[in-house]
XYZ file of C-alpha atoms in Angstrom:
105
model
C 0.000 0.000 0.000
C 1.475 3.430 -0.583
C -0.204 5.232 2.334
C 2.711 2.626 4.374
C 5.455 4.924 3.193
C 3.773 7.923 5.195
C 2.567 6.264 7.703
C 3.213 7.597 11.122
C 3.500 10.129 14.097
C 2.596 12.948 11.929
C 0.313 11.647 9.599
C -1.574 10.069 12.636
C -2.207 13.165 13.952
C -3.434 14.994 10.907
C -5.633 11.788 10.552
C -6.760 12.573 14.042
C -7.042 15.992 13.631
C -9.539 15.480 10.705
C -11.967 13.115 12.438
C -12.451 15.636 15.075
C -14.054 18.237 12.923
C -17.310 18.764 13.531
C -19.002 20.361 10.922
C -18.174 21.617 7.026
C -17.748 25.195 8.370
C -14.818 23.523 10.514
C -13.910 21.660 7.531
C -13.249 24.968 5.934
C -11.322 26.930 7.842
C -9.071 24.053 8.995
C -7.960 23.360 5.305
C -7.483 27.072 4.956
C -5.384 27.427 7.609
C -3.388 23.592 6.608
C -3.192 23.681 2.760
C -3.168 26.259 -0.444
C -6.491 27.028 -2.242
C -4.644 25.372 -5.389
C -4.137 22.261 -3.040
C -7.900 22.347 -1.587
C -9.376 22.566 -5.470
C -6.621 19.731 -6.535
C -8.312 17.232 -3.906
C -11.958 18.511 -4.718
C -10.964 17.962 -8.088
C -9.897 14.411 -7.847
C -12.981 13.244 -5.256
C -15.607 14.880 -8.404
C -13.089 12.705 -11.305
C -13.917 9.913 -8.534
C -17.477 10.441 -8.424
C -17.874 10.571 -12.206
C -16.306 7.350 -13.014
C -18.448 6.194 -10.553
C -21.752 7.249 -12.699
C -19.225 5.451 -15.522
C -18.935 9.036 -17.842
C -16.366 9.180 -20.248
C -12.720 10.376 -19.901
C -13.745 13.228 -22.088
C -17.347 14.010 -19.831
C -14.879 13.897 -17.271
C -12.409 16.675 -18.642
C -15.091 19.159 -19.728
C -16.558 18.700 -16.502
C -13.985 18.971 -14.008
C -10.717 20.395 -16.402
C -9.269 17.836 -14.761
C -6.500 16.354 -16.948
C -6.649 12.478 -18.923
C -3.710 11.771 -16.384
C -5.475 12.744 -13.263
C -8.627 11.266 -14.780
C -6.549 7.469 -15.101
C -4.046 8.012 -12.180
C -8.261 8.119 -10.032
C -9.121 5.264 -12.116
C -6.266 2.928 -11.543
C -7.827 3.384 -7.866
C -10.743 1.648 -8.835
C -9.055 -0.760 -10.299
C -6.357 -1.354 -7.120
C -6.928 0.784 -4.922
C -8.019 0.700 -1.177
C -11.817 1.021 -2.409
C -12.225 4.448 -0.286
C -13.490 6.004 -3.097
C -16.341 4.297 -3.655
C -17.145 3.491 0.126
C -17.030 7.969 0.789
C -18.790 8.056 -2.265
C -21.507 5.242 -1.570
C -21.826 7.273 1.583
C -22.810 10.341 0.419
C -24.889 9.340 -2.322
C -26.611 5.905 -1.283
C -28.846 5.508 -3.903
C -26.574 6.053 -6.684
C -25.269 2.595 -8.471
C -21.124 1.886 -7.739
C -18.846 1.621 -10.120
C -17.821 -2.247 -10.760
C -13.782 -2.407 -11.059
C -12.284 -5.652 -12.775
C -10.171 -6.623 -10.073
């Protein structure tokens, strides 16, 4: 797993830090404050690619949608494909009703 090579003390206790928001207001102002706006819109960014290949849209739905790039688009979708599934559990999460994406795995 790649999250391995960061695990740790640090990374722990952003982890931590993050489950103890309480709200989206909260969620706000603590990624202010912790990354750049560029940052913040790169990780909204990838979540949306996520959610789009979950409703199975095409690579180029995808890029007029989001401007998100063909290599951002593929480096989300190869984790579908072998990944840790988080994706689709946040997503399934926040949108119940919708139908998952099925990886080949």
């Amino acid at each position: 797993m790649q999250i391995d090579k960061i695990r740790g003390h640090q990374t722990d206790q952003l982890f931590k830090a993050v489950l103890e928001l309480k709200n989206i207001e909260e969620c706000y102002k603590f990624f202010d404050d912790l990354c750049t706006i560029s940052e913040i819109q790169s990780l909204a960014q990838r979540f949306e690619v996520a959610h789009l290949l979950r409703l199975k849209k095409t690579y180029e739905t995808i890029k007029k949608e989001t401007g998100a790039s063909t290599a951002t688009i593929s480096r989300v979708r190869r984790c579908f494909d072998y990944g840790n599934d988080t994706y689709d559990e946040m997503l399934g999460r926040l949108y119940p009703d919708e139908k998952p994406f099925q990886a080949s795995k």
